[in-house]
Coordinates of C-alpha atoms and ligand atoms in Angstrom, one line a residue:
M1 CA -31.9 98.0 229.0
T2 CA -30.8 96.0 231.7
E3 CA -27.6 94.1 231.4
L4 CA -26.9 90.4 233.1
R5 CA -25.5 90.2 236.2
S6 CA -24.2 86.7 235.4
P7 CA -24.0 84.0 236.4
L8 CA -27.3 83.8 238.4
P9 CA -27.1 81.6 241.5
P10 CA -29.3 78.7 241.5
G11 CA -32.6 79.6 243.5
S12 CA -33.0 82.7 241.5
W13 CA -36.1 83.9 239.6
L14 CA -36.3 83.4 235.8
G15 CA -39.4 84.8 234.2
V16 CA -41.6 83.7 231.4
L17 CA -44.1 85.6 229.0
G18 CA -46.6 83.5 227.8
G19 CA -48.3 80.2 229.2
G20 CA -48.2 77.5 226.5
Q21 CA -46.2 74.4 225.9
L22 CA -42.8 76.0 225.2
G23 CA -43.1 77.9 228.6
R24 CA -43.7 74.3 230.2
M25 CA -40.7 72.9 228.7
F26 CA -38.6 76.1 229.6
T27 CA -40.0 75.9 233.0
H28 CA -39.1 72.2 233.1
A29 CA -35.4 72.7 232.0
A30 CA -34.8 75.9 234.4
Q31 CA -36.1 73.9 237.4
A32 CA -33.7 71.2 236.5
L33 CA -30.6 73.8 236.5
G34 CA -32.1 74.9 240.3
Y35 CA -33.8 78.1 239.1
R36 CA -37.4 79.1 240.2
V37 CA -39.9 80.1 237.4
C38 CA -42.8 83.0 237.4
S39 CA -45.0 82.7 234.1
L40 CA -47.1 85.6 233.2
D41 CA -50.2 84.9 231.2
L42 CA -54.0 84.9 231.5
D43 CA -54.7 81.1 231.3
E44 CA -55.9 79.6 234.8
D45 CA -54.3 76.1 234.5
G46 CA -52.3 76.5 231.2
P47 CA -49.5 74.2 230.4
A48 CA -46.6 76.8 231.8
G49 CA -48.6 78.4 234.5
S50 CA -49.5 74.9 236.1
V51 CA -45.8 73.8 236.3
A52 CA -44.1 77.1 237.3
D53 CA -43.5 77.8 240.9
R54 CA -45.3 81.1 240.5
H55 CA -48.0 82.2 238.0
L56 CA -49.1 85.8 237.5
R57 CA -52.6 85.7 236.1
A58 CA -52.5 88.7 234.2
D59 CA -52.5 90.4 230.4
Y60 CA -49.4 90.7 228.7
L61 CA -49.8 94.6 228.9
D62 CA -50.8 94.9 232.7
P63 CA -48.2 97.2 233.9
A64 CA -48.5 96.4 237.5
A65 CA -48.0 92.4 236.7
L66 CA -45.2 93.4 234.6
D67 CA -43.4 95.2 237.3
E68 CA -44.3 92.4 239.7
L69 CA -42.5 90.2 237.2
G70 CA -39.7 92.4 236.4
S71 CA -39.0 92.9 240.3
L72 CA -39.0 89.3 241.3
C73 CA -37.0 88.0 238.2
A74 CA -33.5 88.7 237.5
A75 CA -34.1 87.8 233.5
V76 CA -37.3 87.3 231.7
T77 CA -37.8 85.4 228.5
T78 CA -40.7 84.9 226.2
E79 CA -42.3 81.8 224.8
F80 CA -45.0 83.5 222.5
E81 CA -44.0 85.3 219.6
N82 CA -46.8 87.9 219.8
V83 CA -46.0 89.1 223.0
P84 CA -46.2 93.1 222.6
A85 CA -43.0 94.6 222.1
A86 CA -44.2 97.3 224.6
A87 CA -44.2 94.5 227.4
L88 CA -40.6 93.4 226.6
Q89 CA -39.4 97.3 226.9
R90 CA -41.3 98.0 230.3
L91 CA -39.8 94.7 231.7
A92 CA -36.2 95.7 230.4
A93 CA -36.3 98.8 232.7
R94 CA -36.1 96.3 235.6
C95 CA -34.8 92.9 234.9
F96 CA -32.6 91.3 231.9
V97 CA -35.0 90.7 228.8
S98 CA -33.9 88.1 226.3
P99 CA -35.1 88.2 223.3
A100 CA -34.9 92.0 223.1
A101 CA -38.1 93.9 221.9
R102 CA -36.6 94.8 218.8
C103 CA -35.7 91.2 217.8
V104 CA -39.2 90.2 218.7
A105 CA -40.4 93.0 216.6
V106 CA -38.9 91.8 213.4
A107 CA -40.3 88.5 213.5
Q108 CA -43.7 89.6 214.3
D109 CA -44.1 91.4 211.0
R110 CA -43.3 89.5 207.9
I111 CA -42.7 92.5 205.9
D112 CA -40.0 93.7 208.2
E113 CA -38.7 90.2 208.6
K114 CA -38.5 89.5 204.7
S115 CA -36.5 92.9 204.4
F116 CA -34.3 92.5 207.4
I117 CA -33.2 88.6 205.8
A118 CA -32.9 89.9 202.3
G119 CA -30.8 93.0 203.7
Q120 CA -28.5 90.7 205.1
G121 CA -27.8 89.2 201.4
I122 CA -29.5 85.9 202.5
P123 CA -31.7 84.2 199.9
V124 CA -35.6 84.7 200.5
A125 CA -38.5 84.0 197.9
P126 CA -39.3 86.8 195.7
H127 CA -41.8 88.7 197.0
K128 CA -43.8 92.0 197.4
A129 CA -45.2 94.0 200.5
I130 CA -49.1 94.5 199.7
R131 CA -50.5 97.5 202.0
T132 CA -52.3 99.4 199.3
E133 CA -54.7 98.8 196.1
A134 CA -51.7 100.1 194.1
D135 CA -49.5 97.6 195.4
L136 CA -52.0 94.9 194.0
A137 CA -51.8 96.1 190.5
A138 CA -48.0 96.3 190.8
A139 CA -47.5 92.8 191.3
G140 CA -45.3 91.4 188.8
A141 CA -46.5 88.1 186.7
N142 CA -43.3 86.3 188.0
L143 CA -44.5 86.0 191.7
F144 CA -47.3 83.7 190.3
P145 CA -48.3 81.3 191.5
A146 CA -48.0 82.8 194.8
I147 CA -49.2 82.8 198.6
L148 CA -50.4 85.8 200.2
K149 CA -49.7 85.9 204.0
A150 CA -50.9 88.2 206.6
A151 CA -47.9 90.4 207.6
R152 CA -49.0 89.9 211.5
M153 CA -50.4 87.4 213.6
G154 CA -50.0 84.4 211.3
Y155 CA -48.8 80.9 212.4
D156 CA -49.3 77.2 211.7
G157 CA -50.4 78.3 208.1
K158 CA -53.1 80.6 209.3
G159 CA -53.6 83.9 207.7
Q160 CA -52.3 82.3 204.2
V161 CA -54.4 82.2 200.9
A162 CA -52.9 80.6 197.7
V163 CA -53.1 83.1 194.9
A164 CA -52.7 81.2 191.3
S165 CA -52.4 84.7 189.3
A166 CA -52.6 88.0 189.2
A167 CA -56.2 88.0 188.5
A168 CA -56.9 86.3 191.9
L169 CA -54.9 88.6 193.8
P170 CA -57.6 91.2 194.9
A171 CA -60.1 88.6 195.9
A172 CA -57.2 86.8 197.9
W173 CA -56.6 90.3 199.7
T174 CA -60.1 90.6 200.6
D175 CA -60.4 87.0 202.1
L176 CA -57.5 88.6 204.3
K177 CA -59.6 91.6 205.3
R178 CA -57.0 93.8 203.5
V179 CA -54.6 93.8 205.9
P180 CA -50.8 94.6 205.3
C181 CA -49.5 91.2 203.8
V182 CA -46.7 89.7 201.8
L183 CA -47.4 88.2 198.5
E184 CA -44.5 85.5 197.9
K185 CA -43.7 83.5 194.8
R186 CA -44.5 79.5 195.6
L187 CA -41.3 77.8 195.3
P188 CA -40.5 74.3 194.7
L189 CA -39.6 73.0 197.6
A190 CA -37.4 69.7 197.7
K191 CA -37.1 69.7 201.7
E192 CA -37.9 72.0 204.5
L193 CA -35.3 72.4 207.1
S194 CA -34.7 74.5 210.5
V195 CA -31.6 75.7 212.5
I196 CA -32.2 76.7 216.0
V197 CA -29.5 78.8 217.2
C198 CA -28.6 79.7 220.8
R199 CA -26.8 82.9 221.3
A200 CA -25.4 84.2 224.5
A201 CA -25.1 87.8 225.5
D202 CA -21.5 87.7 225.1
G203 CA -21.8 87.1 221.1
A204 CA -21.2 83.2 221.6
A205 CA -23.3 81.1 219.6
I206 CA -23.9 77.4 218.6
T207 CA -26.8 75.7 216.6
L208 CA -28.5 72.4 217.0
P209 CA -28.0 70.0 214.3
V210 CA -30.3 70.7 211.3
A211 CA -33.6 69.3 211.5
E212 CA -35.6 68.0 208.4
N213 CA -39.1 69.1 208.9
E214 CA -42.6 67.9 207.0
H215 CA -45.8 70.0 207.4
R216 CA -49.5 68.8 207.1
G217 CA -52.2 71.2 206.5
G218 CA -49.8 74.0 207.3
I219 CA -48.5 72.5 210.7
L220 CA -45.7 71.0 211.6
A221 CA -46.0 67.1 211.7
V222 CA -42.8 65.4 211.8
S223 CA -39.0 66.6 212.4
I224 CA -36.2 64.4 211.6
V225 CA -32.6 64.8 213.2
P226 CA -30.0 64.7 211.7
A227 CA -31.5 65.8 208.3
R228 CA -30.8 63.6 205.5
I229 CA -29.0 66.2 203.7
D230 CA -25.1 66.2 202.8
A231 CA -22.7 67.7 204.9
A232 CA -21.9 70.8 202.7
L233 CA -25.6 71.7 202.8
A234 CA -25.9 71.2 206.4
E235 CA -22.9 73.4 207.0
Q236 CA -24.6 76.2 204.6
A237 CA -28.2 76.1 206.7
R238 CA -26.1 76.5 209.9
T239 CA -24.0 79.6 208.4
L240 CA -27.2 81.2 206.9
A241 CA -28.7 80.7 210.5
L242 CA -25.9 82.3 212.4
R243 CA -25.9 85.0 210.1
V244 CA -29.2 85.7 210.9
A245 CA -28.6 85.6 214.5
Q246 CA -25.6 87.8 214.4
G247 CA -27.4 90.3 211.9
L248 CA -30.0 91.0 214.5
D249 CA -27.6 90.6 217.6
Y250 CA -29.8 88.3 218.8
V251 CA -29.6 87.2 222.4
G252 CA -31.4 84.0 223.2
V253 CA -33.0 80.9 221.2
L254 CA -33.7 81.6 217.7
C255 CA -35.1 79.2 215.0
V256 CA -34.4 79.7 211.3
E257 CA -36.9 78.2 209.1
M258 CA -35.5 77.2 205.4
F259 CA -36.4 75.7 202.0
V260 CA -34.2 73.6 200.0
L261 CA -35.5 74.3 196.5
A262 CA -35.5 71.7 193.7
D263 CA -32.3 73.0 192.3
G264 CA -30.6 72.3 195.9
S265 CA -30.2 76.1 197.0
L266 CA -31.2 77.2 200.3
A267 CA -33.9 80.2 200.9
V268 CA -34.6 81.5 204.3
N269 CA -38.8 81.3 205.0
E270 CA -39.2 82.9 208.4
I271 CA -37.7 83.4 211.8
A272 CA -39.1 82.3 215.4
P273 CA -37.8 84.4 218.4
R274 CA -38.0 81.4 220.7
P275 CA -37.4 77.9 220.8
H276 CA -39.2 76.1 218.2
N277 CA -41.5 72.8 217.6
S278 CA -38.8 71.5 215.3
G279 CA -36.3 71.3 218.2
H280 CA -38.6 69.6 220.6
W281 CA -36.3 66.6 219.7
S282 CA -33.5 67.7 221.5
I283 CA -35.0 67.4 225.1
D284 CA -34.5 63.6 224.4
A285 CA -31.6 63.3 221.9
A286 CA -29.4 66.3 222.1
A287 CA -26.6 66.7 224.9
S288 CA -28.5 70.0 226.0
S289 CA -32.2 71.0 224.9
Q290 CA -33.4 74.1 223.1
F291 CA -35.0 74.8 226.6
E292 CA -32.1 74.0 228.7
Q293 CA -30.0 76.8 226.4
Q294 CA -32.8 79.2 226.8
A295 CA -32.3 78.8 230.7
R296 CA -28.7 79.2 230.4
I297 CA -28.6 82.0 228.1
L298 CA -31.0 83.7 230.7
A299 CA -28.9 82.9 233.8
G300 CA -25.9 83.9 232.1
L301 CA -24.2 80.2 232.1
P302 CA -22.2 78.9 229.6
L303 CA -23.7 77.1 226.4
G304 CA -24.3 73.4 226.6
D305 CA -22.9 71.1 223.7
T306 CA -25.9 70.3 221.5
R307 CA -24.7 67.3 219.5
V308 CA -26.8 64.8 218.5
L309 CA -26.8 61.6 221.1
L310 CA -28.7 59.4 219.3
P311 CA -30.9 60.1 215.7
A312 CA -34.5 61.2 216.5
V313 CA -37.8 61.5 214.8
M314 CA -40.5 63.7 216.3
L315 CA -44.1 63.1 216.1
N316 CA -46.2 66.0 216.8
L317 CA -49.4 65.1 218.7
L318 CA -52.7 67.0 217.5
G319 CA -55.8 67.0 219.1
D320 CA -57.2 65.1 216.3
L321 CA -55.7 61.9 217.8
W322 CA -58.1 62.5 220.6
F323 CA -61.2 61.7 218.4
D324 CA -62.0 58.4 216.5
R325 CA -64.4 59.0 213.9
G326 CA -65.7 62.2 215.9
V327 CA -65.9 60.2 219.5
P328 CA -63.5 61.5 221.9
R329 CA -61.1 59.0 222.9
E330 CA -57.5 59.0 224.9
P331 CA -55.1 57.8 222.3
P332 CA -53.4 54.4 223.4
W333 CA -50.4 55.6 225.2
A334 CA -49.7 52.1 226.8
E335 CA -49.5 50.7 223.1
V336 CA -47.2 53.6 222.1
L337 CA -45.1 53.1 225.0
R338 CA -44.4 49.6 224.2
E339 CA -41.7 51.2 221.6
R340 CA -38.8 51.1 224.1
L341 CA -37.1 54.1 222.4
A342 CA -40.2 56.3 222.7
K343 CA -40.2 59.4 224.6
L344 CA -43.6 60.8 225.2
H345 CA -44.6 64.6 226.4
L346 CA -48.3 65.8 226.8
Y347 CA -48.5 69.5 227.8
G348 CA -51.4 68.9 230.1
K349 CA -54.1 70.7 228.1
R350 CA -57.4 70.2 229.4
E351 CA -59.4 70.2 225.9
A352 CA -58.6 68.5 222.8
R353 CA -59.4 70.4 219.9
P354 CA -58.5 69.2 216.0
G355 CA -55.3 70.9 215.1
R356 CA -54.5 71.9 218.8
K357 CA -50.8 70.8 219.7
M358 CA -51.3 68.5 222.7
G359 CA -48.0 67.1 222.9
H360 CA -45.2 65.3 220.9
L361 CA -43.5 61.9 220.6
T362 CA -39.9 61.7 220.0
L363 CA -38.3 58.1 218.9
L364 CA -34.9 57.5 219.1
G365 CA -32.9 55.0 216.9
N366 CA -29.1 54.0 216.5
T367 CA -29.9 55.4 212.8
V368 CA -32.2 57.7 211.3
E369 CA -34.0 54.8 209.5
D370 CA -34.3 53.0 212.8
A371 CA -35.7 55.9 214.5
L372 CA -38.3 56.5 211.3
A373 CA -39.3 52.9 211.5
A374 CA -40.2 53.2 215.4
A375 CA -41.9 56.5 214.3
N376 CA -44.1 54.5 211.9
R377 CA -44.9 51.7 214.4
C378 CA -46.1 54.6 216.8
A379 CA -47.8 56.4 213.9
A380 CA -49.7 53.3 212.8
R381 CA -51.0 52.7 216.4
L382 CA -51.9 56.5 216.7
G383 CA -53.7 56.5 213.2
I384 CA -51.1 59.1 211.8
G385 CA -50.4 58.7 208.1
P386 CA -46.7 57.0 207.5
V387 CA -43.9 59.6 207.7
G388 CA -40.6 59.8 206.4
Ligands
LIG1 N1 -43.0 80.7 199.3 C1 -43.3 79.2 199.7 N2 -43.6 78.3 198.7 C2 -43.9 77.0 199.0 N3 -44.1 76.9 200.1 C3 -44.3 77.7 201.1 C4 -44.0 79.4 201.0 N4 -44.1 79.8 202.2 C5 -44.7 78.9 202.7 N5 -44.8 77.7 202.4 C6 -45.4 76.3 203.2 O1 -46.3 76.8 203.9 C7 -45.7 76.5 205.4 C8 -45.9 77.5 206.4 O2 -45.5 79.0 206.0 P1 -44.6 79.7 206.5 O3 -44.5 81.1 206.2 O4 -43.6 79.1 207.4 O5 -45.9 80.3 207.7 P2 -46.2 79.6 209.3 O6 -46.1 81.3 210.2 O7 -48.0 79.5 209.5 O8 -45.2 78.8 209.8 C9 -44.3 76.2 205.3 O9 -43.7 75.3 206.3 C10 -44.2 75.6 203.7 O10 -44.7 74.2 203.7
LIG2 MG1 -43.5 78.4 209.5

């Protein structure tokens, strides 16, 4: 593994594996600090490739492209959690890589992820790994009603099915093509939270303020910051997230998703080894955004302060908004931007599809209530249901 010779001077090249919106926002932040960015992915004019200083159009496992990226760049990060660990390992022979392949590998497999988190003594939902027919029969009645989640490649609620009872489990597993899965008890959720941890190569770590998240149809719809929870619970959430990052000896930006249960206790749901949709508000409302932190960590610069400058509500802009009763349209941006504290981010994706993340809108306010009121005015103009 290549260590960081830090700090990297402005003009140095930073690399990003993956070409989506997270890579685009990382690129903007890295360029603002004076770095040049090279992205690697297959898409000709994807969100990251179209703003990077250089774009290597290649498969993540293309050895020549990886070696070119690793020779050009002093440090490389990833924006896509299913980048093959082998790609990160190959890069690590030539340059500093953050996060490390072994951290990404844990987050890529829900079975490993759950056992790692539980192994740290951190509460998780009661669960059981399902790999064989025998595992189905051995699933205890206490786990139902449950959710069956494919161990690999799931995101935005994809690769998950609800399982009402033990009797329904074999059919649910067949629905998921009998791949390795985690069977998880469905918990009574009072709230969903996320904590983004920024951890540098020297072990220094800071979290962003806790975000409160609302999902619709399995996809993040709204993040509210600061979360409307008491200070003690926020502190507990931050402590759990830092423990996860320390336990992994994680270097980079890590999101830890959590549930607040009906009894007020916390359980960790899953981790994402990269900046996260629930941290996009930080571009406009935190002293340093999650993407700036990703660039700072990669370049060996000190971490930035993450305090909230103004309370914020982020609305995800999904492709559904580009259609009015099935007819393609451009959403009414000028109307939305009449809201004085609205910050619009569009990712430059050419084609809108239902469920596709096209952009996000952050509303600021002097209080969370003000930001929510602004979010609701914009939601109404866009045709999104009420939030908060
Ligand atoms: N054990 C659970 N109990 C209740 N709700 C859950 C549970 N697991 C997941 N969910 C709901 O489903 C959403 C998506 O599940 P998650 O495991 O985070 O998968 P993804 O990788 O698709 O984000 C969560 O944000 C939460 O709303
Ligand atoms: Mg999730």
